[in-house]
Structure formats: structure tokens, C-alpha cells
Coordinates of C-alpha atoms in Angstrom, one line a residue:
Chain A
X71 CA -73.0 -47.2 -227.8
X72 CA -71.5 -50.1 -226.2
X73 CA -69.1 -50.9 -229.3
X74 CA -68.3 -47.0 -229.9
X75 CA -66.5 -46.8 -226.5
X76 CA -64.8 -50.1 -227.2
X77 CA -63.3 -48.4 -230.5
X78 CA -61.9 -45.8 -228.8
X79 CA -59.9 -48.2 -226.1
X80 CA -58.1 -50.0 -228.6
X81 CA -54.5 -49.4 -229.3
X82 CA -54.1 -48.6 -232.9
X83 CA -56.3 -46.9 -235.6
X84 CA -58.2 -49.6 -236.3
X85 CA -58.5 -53.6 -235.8
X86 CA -55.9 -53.6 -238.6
X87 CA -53.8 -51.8 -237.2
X88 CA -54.2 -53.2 -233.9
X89 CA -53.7 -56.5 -235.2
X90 CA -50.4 -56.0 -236.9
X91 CA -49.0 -54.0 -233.9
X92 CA -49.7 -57.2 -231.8
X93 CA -47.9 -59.8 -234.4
X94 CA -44.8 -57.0 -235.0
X95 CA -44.9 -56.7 -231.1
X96 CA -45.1 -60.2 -230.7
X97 CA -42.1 -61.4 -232.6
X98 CA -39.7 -58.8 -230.8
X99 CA -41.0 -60.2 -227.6
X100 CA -40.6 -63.8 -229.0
X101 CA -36.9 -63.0 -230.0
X102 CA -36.0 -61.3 -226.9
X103 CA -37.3 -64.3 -224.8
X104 CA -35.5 -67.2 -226.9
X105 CA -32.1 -64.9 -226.4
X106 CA -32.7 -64.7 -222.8
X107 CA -33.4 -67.9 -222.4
X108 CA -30.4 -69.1 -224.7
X109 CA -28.3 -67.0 -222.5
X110 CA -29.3 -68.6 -219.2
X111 CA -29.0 -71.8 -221.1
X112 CA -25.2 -71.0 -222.0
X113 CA -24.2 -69.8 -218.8
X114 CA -25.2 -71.8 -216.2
X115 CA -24.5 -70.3 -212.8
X116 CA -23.3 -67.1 -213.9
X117 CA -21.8 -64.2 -211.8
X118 CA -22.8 -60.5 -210.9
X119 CA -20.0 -59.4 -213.3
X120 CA -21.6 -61.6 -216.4
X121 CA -25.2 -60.9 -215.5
X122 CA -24.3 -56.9 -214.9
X123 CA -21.9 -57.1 -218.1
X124 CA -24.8 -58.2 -220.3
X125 CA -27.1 -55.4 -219.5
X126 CA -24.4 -52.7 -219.7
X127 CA -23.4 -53.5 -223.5
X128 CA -25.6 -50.9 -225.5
X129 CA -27.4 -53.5 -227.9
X130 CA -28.3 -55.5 -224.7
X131 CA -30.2 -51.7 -223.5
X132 CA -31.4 -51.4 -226.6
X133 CA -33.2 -54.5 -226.5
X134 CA -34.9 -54.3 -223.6
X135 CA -36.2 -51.3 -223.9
X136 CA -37.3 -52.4 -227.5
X137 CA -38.6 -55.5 -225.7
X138 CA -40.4 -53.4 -223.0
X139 CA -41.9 -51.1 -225.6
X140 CA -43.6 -54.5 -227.5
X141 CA -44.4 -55.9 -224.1
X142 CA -46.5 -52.4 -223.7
X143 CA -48.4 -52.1 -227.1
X144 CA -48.8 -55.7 -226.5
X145 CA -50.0 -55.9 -223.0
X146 CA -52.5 -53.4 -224.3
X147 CA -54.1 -55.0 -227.5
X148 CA -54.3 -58.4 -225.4
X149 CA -56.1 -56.5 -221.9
X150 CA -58.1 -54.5 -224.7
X151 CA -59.3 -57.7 -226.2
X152 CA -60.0 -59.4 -223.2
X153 CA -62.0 -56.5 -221.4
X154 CA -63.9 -56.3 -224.6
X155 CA -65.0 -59.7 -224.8
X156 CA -65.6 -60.2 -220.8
X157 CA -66.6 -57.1 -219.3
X158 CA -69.9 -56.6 -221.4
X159 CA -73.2 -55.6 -220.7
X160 CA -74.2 -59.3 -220.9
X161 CA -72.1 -59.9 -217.9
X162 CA -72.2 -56.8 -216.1
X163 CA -75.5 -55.0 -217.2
X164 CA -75.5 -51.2 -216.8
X165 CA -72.0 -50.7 -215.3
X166 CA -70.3 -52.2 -218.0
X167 CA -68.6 -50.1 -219.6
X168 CA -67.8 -47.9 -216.2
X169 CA -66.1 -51.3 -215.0
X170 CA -64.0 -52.2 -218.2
X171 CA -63.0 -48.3 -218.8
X172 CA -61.8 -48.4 -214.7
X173 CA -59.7 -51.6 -215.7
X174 CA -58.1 -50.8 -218.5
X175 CA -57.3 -47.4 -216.8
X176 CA -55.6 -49.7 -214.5
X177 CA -54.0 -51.7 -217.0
X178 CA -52.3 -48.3 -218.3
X179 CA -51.4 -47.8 -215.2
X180 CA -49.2 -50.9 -215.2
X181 CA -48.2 -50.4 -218.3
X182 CA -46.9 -46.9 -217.8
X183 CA -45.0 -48.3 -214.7
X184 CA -43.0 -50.8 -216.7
X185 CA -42.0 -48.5 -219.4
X186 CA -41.0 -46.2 -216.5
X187 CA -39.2 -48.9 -214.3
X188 CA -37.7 -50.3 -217.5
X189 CA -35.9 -47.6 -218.2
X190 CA -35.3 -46.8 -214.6
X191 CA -33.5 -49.9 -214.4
X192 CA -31.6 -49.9 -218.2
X193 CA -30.2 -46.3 -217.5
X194 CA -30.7 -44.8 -214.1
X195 CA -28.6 -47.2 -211.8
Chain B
X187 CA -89.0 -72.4 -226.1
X188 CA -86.6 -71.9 -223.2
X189 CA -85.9 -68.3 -222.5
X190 CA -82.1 -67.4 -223.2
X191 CA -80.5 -64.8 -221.9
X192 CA -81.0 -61.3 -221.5
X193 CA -79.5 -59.9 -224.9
X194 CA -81.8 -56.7 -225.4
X195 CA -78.1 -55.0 -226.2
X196 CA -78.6 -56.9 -229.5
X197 CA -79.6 -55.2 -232.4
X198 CA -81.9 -57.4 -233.7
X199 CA -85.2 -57.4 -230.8
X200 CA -88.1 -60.3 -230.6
X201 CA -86.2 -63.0 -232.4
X202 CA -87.3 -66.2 -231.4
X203 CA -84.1 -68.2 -232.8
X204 CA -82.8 -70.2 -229.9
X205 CA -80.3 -68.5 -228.3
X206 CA -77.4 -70.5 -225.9
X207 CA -74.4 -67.9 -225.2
X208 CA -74.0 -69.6 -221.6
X209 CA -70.0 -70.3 -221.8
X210 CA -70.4 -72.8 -218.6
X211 CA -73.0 -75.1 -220.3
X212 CA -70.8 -75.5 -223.8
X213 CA -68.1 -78.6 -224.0
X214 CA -64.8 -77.2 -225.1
X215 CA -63.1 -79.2 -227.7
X216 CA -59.2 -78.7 -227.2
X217 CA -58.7 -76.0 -229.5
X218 CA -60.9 -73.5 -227.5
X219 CA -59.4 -75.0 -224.2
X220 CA -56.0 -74.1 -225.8
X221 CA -57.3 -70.6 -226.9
X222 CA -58.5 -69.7 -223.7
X223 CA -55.1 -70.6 -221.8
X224 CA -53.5 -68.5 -224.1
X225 CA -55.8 -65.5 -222.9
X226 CA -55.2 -66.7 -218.9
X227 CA -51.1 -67.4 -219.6
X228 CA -51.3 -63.5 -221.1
X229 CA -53.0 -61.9 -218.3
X230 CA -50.9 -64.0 -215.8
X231 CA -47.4 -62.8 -217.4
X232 CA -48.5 -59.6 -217.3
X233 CA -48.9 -59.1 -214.0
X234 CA -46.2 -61.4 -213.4
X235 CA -43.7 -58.7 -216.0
X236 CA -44.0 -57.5 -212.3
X237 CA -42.3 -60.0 -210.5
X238 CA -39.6 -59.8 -212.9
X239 CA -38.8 -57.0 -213.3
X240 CA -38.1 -56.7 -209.7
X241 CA -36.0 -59.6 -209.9
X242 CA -34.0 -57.6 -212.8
X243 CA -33.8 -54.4 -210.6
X244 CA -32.7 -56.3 -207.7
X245 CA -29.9 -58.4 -209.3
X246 CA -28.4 -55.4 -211.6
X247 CA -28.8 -52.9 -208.3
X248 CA -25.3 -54.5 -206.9
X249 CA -23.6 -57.2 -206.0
X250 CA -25.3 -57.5 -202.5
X251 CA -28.6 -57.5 -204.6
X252 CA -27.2 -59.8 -207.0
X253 CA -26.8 -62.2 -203.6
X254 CA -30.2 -61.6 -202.2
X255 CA -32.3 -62.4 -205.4
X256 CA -29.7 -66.0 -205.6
X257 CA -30.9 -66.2 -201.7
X258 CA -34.7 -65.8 -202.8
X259 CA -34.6 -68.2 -205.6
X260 CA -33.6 -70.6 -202.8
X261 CA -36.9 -70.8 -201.2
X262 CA -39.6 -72.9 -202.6
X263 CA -42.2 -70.1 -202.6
X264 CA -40.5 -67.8 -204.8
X265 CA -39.3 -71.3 -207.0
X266 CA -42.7 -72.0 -207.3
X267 CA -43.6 -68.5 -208.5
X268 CA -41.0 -67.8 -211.4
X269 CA -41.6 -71.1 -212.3
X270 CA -45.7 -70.9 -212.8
X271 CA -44.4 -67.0 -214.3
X272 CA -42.2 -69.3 -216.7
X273 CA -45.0 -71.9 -217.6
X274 CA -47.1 -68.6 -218.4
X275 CA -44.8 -67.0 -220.7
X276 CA -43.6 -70.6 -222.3
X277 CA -47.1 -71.3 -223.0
X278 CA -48.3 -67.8 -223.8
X279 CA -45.1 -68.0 -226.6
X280 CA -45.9 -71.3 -227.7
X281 CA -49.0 -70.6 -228.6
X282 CA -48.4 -67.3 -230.4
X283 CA -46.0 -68.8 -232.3
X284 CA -48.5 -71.2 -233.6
X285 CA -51.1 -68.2 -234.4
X286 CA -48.3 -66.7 -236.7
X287 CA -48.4 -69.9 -238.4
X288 CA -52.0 -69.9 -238.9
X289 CA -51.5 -66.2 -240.0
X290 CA -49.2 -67.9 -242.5
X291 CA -52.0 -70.1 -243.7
X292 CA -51.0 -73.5 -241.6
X293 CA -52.8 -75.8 -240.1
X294 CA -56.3 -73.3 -240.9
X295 CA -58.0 -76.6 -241.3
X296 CA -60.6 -78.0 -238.7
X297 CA -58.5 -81.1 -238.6
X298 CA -55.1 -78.8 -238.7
X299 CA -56.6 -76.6 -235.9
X300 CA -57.3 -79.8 -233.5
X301 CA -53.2 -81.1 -234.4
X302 CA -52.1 -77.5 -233.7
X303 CA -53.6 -77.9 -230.5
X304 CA -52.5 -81.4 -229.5
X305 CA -48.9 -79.5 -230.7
X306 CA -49.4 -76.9 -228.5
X307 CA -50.0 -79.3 -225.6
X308 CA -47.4 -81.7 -225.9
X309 CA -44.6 -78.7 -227.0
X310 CA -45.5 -76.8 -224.0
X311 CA -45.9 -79.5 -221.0
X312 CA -42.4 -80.7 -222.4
X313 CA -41.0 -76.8 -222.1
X314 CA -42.7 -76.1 -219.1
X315 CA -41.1 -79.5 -217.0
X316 CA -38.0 -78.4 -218.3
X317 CA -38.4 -74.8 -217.0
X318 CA -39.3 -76.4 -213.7
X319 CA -36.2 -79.0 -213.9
X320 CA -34.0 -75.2 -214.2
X321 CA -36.0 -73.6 -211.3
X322 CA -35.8 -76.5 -209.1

């Protein structure tokens, strides 16, 4: 019963497809992080103009939201994985699975909220 | 024979094998310490997505805004916070990067899965007092 309602939590299809969803979503996260990075690293002290001209170029948009997008499928696969492994009967007897499915609700929740705010912030300003 | 714990979920009922799935009595060689962080540096940059995200808000919302979040990043609190977000994410890429290697087939060994994790170590605690040289 236990592993049924586990199946139906998970992000993708199947662990397959959950597991290339979190590599795919990994990498663009990885990319997006190293440019960011770079780009503090090359402008050191940098002004409203720079930092405000940066996120108003279109590719810069793009890839944040794509960023944000991975950051979600990932965030999910990884709190999915986690509650899975942690929040068992072993640990928690009988409410188990009430307790992990009220977690990852709240771990949606978050994740809804950054896609939201992402965009929020990209576009609506 | 000792009693283990209660694992009636288990398929498999009256098996006497000696069972030991109590985490806090195991030793962790380095690799499972270094697997575990991964799992803590994940939840703790995604909560901390948070944090940033408000930073980005702030900073893009004006130039006033801009100011403020330059004005936070003064304080030693809030240092100390984006830098244990950035020790989080360094790690948490670290780390990840290394799994896609072993996805590639490298370091799979025993002996390559104990040097990927004295890599993982050494790379990150060198990252991570950098990040905190930039904070600070």
C-alpha cells in the first residue's frame, strides 16, 4: 500500500523517467549557476544599471525562467526521494504516509510559489 | 537473537535473519557521509531558493532596492546566511556533478567511489572558503 502511494508522488511516469528529468534538470541548473557565478566573478562591484541590464536582455529571461522551471522538477524528484526514504512507516508507524503526503503538499506549495514569483519578478516589474 | 526492529511492513513475516536497519548505530564511511550532505545541502537550497529570490526581487525592484539589499549584505547575519546558502548550492553542485560522472561510468569502483569522495571534500571546502572570502 505503502509503495503504491509513493508511485503516485513522484514526478515523472516512472523512476526512469524521473531519473532523467532530474540529470536533464540538473545540468540546466548547473549551467545557469556557473554563468551566474562567472558573471559576479567578471564584474565585481557592479551597478543597478549592469545588474538590471542583465535581467532585461531576453536570453537572460529566458534563462531563468528555464532555470526556475529545472529548479521545480528538480526540487520535486529530490523532496520526493527524500520523503520516500525518511517518512516511512518504520519511522512514523501508522501516520506515515498522512505525514509525507502533507509534506510534499507543502513542498508543491513552495514550488508553485517560485515558479509564480519567478515569473513575477522576470516579467511583471 | 536480539530482536530488530519493528518491520511487520515487510513482505516477508517470521524471518529470523538478523536484522540491523538502525542508521544511528552504523559507521559511515565517507562516501555515505558525502551522500547524505548532498541530500541536506538540497533540502537546505531549497528553502534557501527563498532567500534568494527575495534578494533578486529586491535588487531588480529599483534602484532604492538595489541600495537596500547592498545595505543588507553589510550585516554579518545576512553574510552569514547567503554564504551557508552558497556553501549549499556549491556543494549540492559539486556533488551532482560527480553523480553525472558516475552516470558516465567513472569512478563506479569501491576504491573510485572512496576518491570521488575525498574529491568532493577537498573541491568543495576549497569552493566554499572562496565563496566566503566574496561574501565577507
Amino acid at each position: 500500500m505503502v509503495s503504491r502511494v509513493s508511485g503516485a508522488t513522484n514526478l515523472g511516469r516512472n523512476g526512469l523517467h524521473d531519473w532523467v528529468l532530474q540529470r536533464f534538470s540538473a545540468i540546466v541548473l548547473a549551467i545557469y549557476t556557473l554563468g551566474l557565478l562567472g558573471w559576479f566573478a567578471v564584474n565585481p562591484d557592479f551597478s543597478y544599471g549592469a545588474w538590471r541590464g542583465l535581467f532585461d536582455a531576453t536570453w537572460m529571461k529566458i534563462a531563468t525562467l528555464a532555470a526556475i522551471i529545472a529548479l521545480c522538477a528538480h526540487a520535486w524528484i529530490g523532496m520526493w526521494t527524500i520523503a520516500t526514504d525518511y517518512l516511512t512507516s518504520l519511522a512514523l508507524g501508522k501516520a506515515a504516509t498522512f505525514v509525507r503526503l502533507l509534506f510534499q503538499a507543502g513542498c508543491v506549495i513552495l514550488i508553485f510559489t517560485y515558479l509564480v514569483w519567478g515569473v513575477q519578478i522576470l516579467w511583471g516589474l | 537473537m536480539a530482536k530488530g526492529p519493528n518491520v511487520n511492513w515487510l513482505p516477508v513475516k517470521d524471518d529470523n535473519r538478523p536484522v540491523n536497519l538502525d542508521l544511528t548505530k552504523f559507521h559511515f564511511p565517507l562516501p555515505a557521509i558525502t551522500s547524505i550532505l548532498h541530500r541536506i545541502s538540497g533540502v537546505l537550497i531549497f528553502v534557501g531558493t527563498a532567500v534568494l529570490m527575495w534578494l533578486l526581487a529586491e535588487s531588480l525592484s529599483s534602484e532604492e532596492g538595489f541600495q537596500r539589499v547592498g545595505e543588507w549584505l553589510q550585516s554579518p547575519i545576512v553574510k552569514f546566511i547567503v554564504w551557508g546558502i552558497l556553501s549549499g548550492l556549491l556543494y549540492h553542485l559539486i556533488a551532482g556533478l560527480r553523480h553525472l560522472l558516475m552516470d558516465a561510468g567513472i569512478g563506479e569502483t569501491l576504491e573510485g567511489g572512496r576518491r570521488g569522495a575525498v574529491l568532493i571534500i577537498v573541491f568543495s571546502v576549497i569552493s566554499i572558503l572562496i565563496a566566503g572570502v566574496w561574501v565577507w
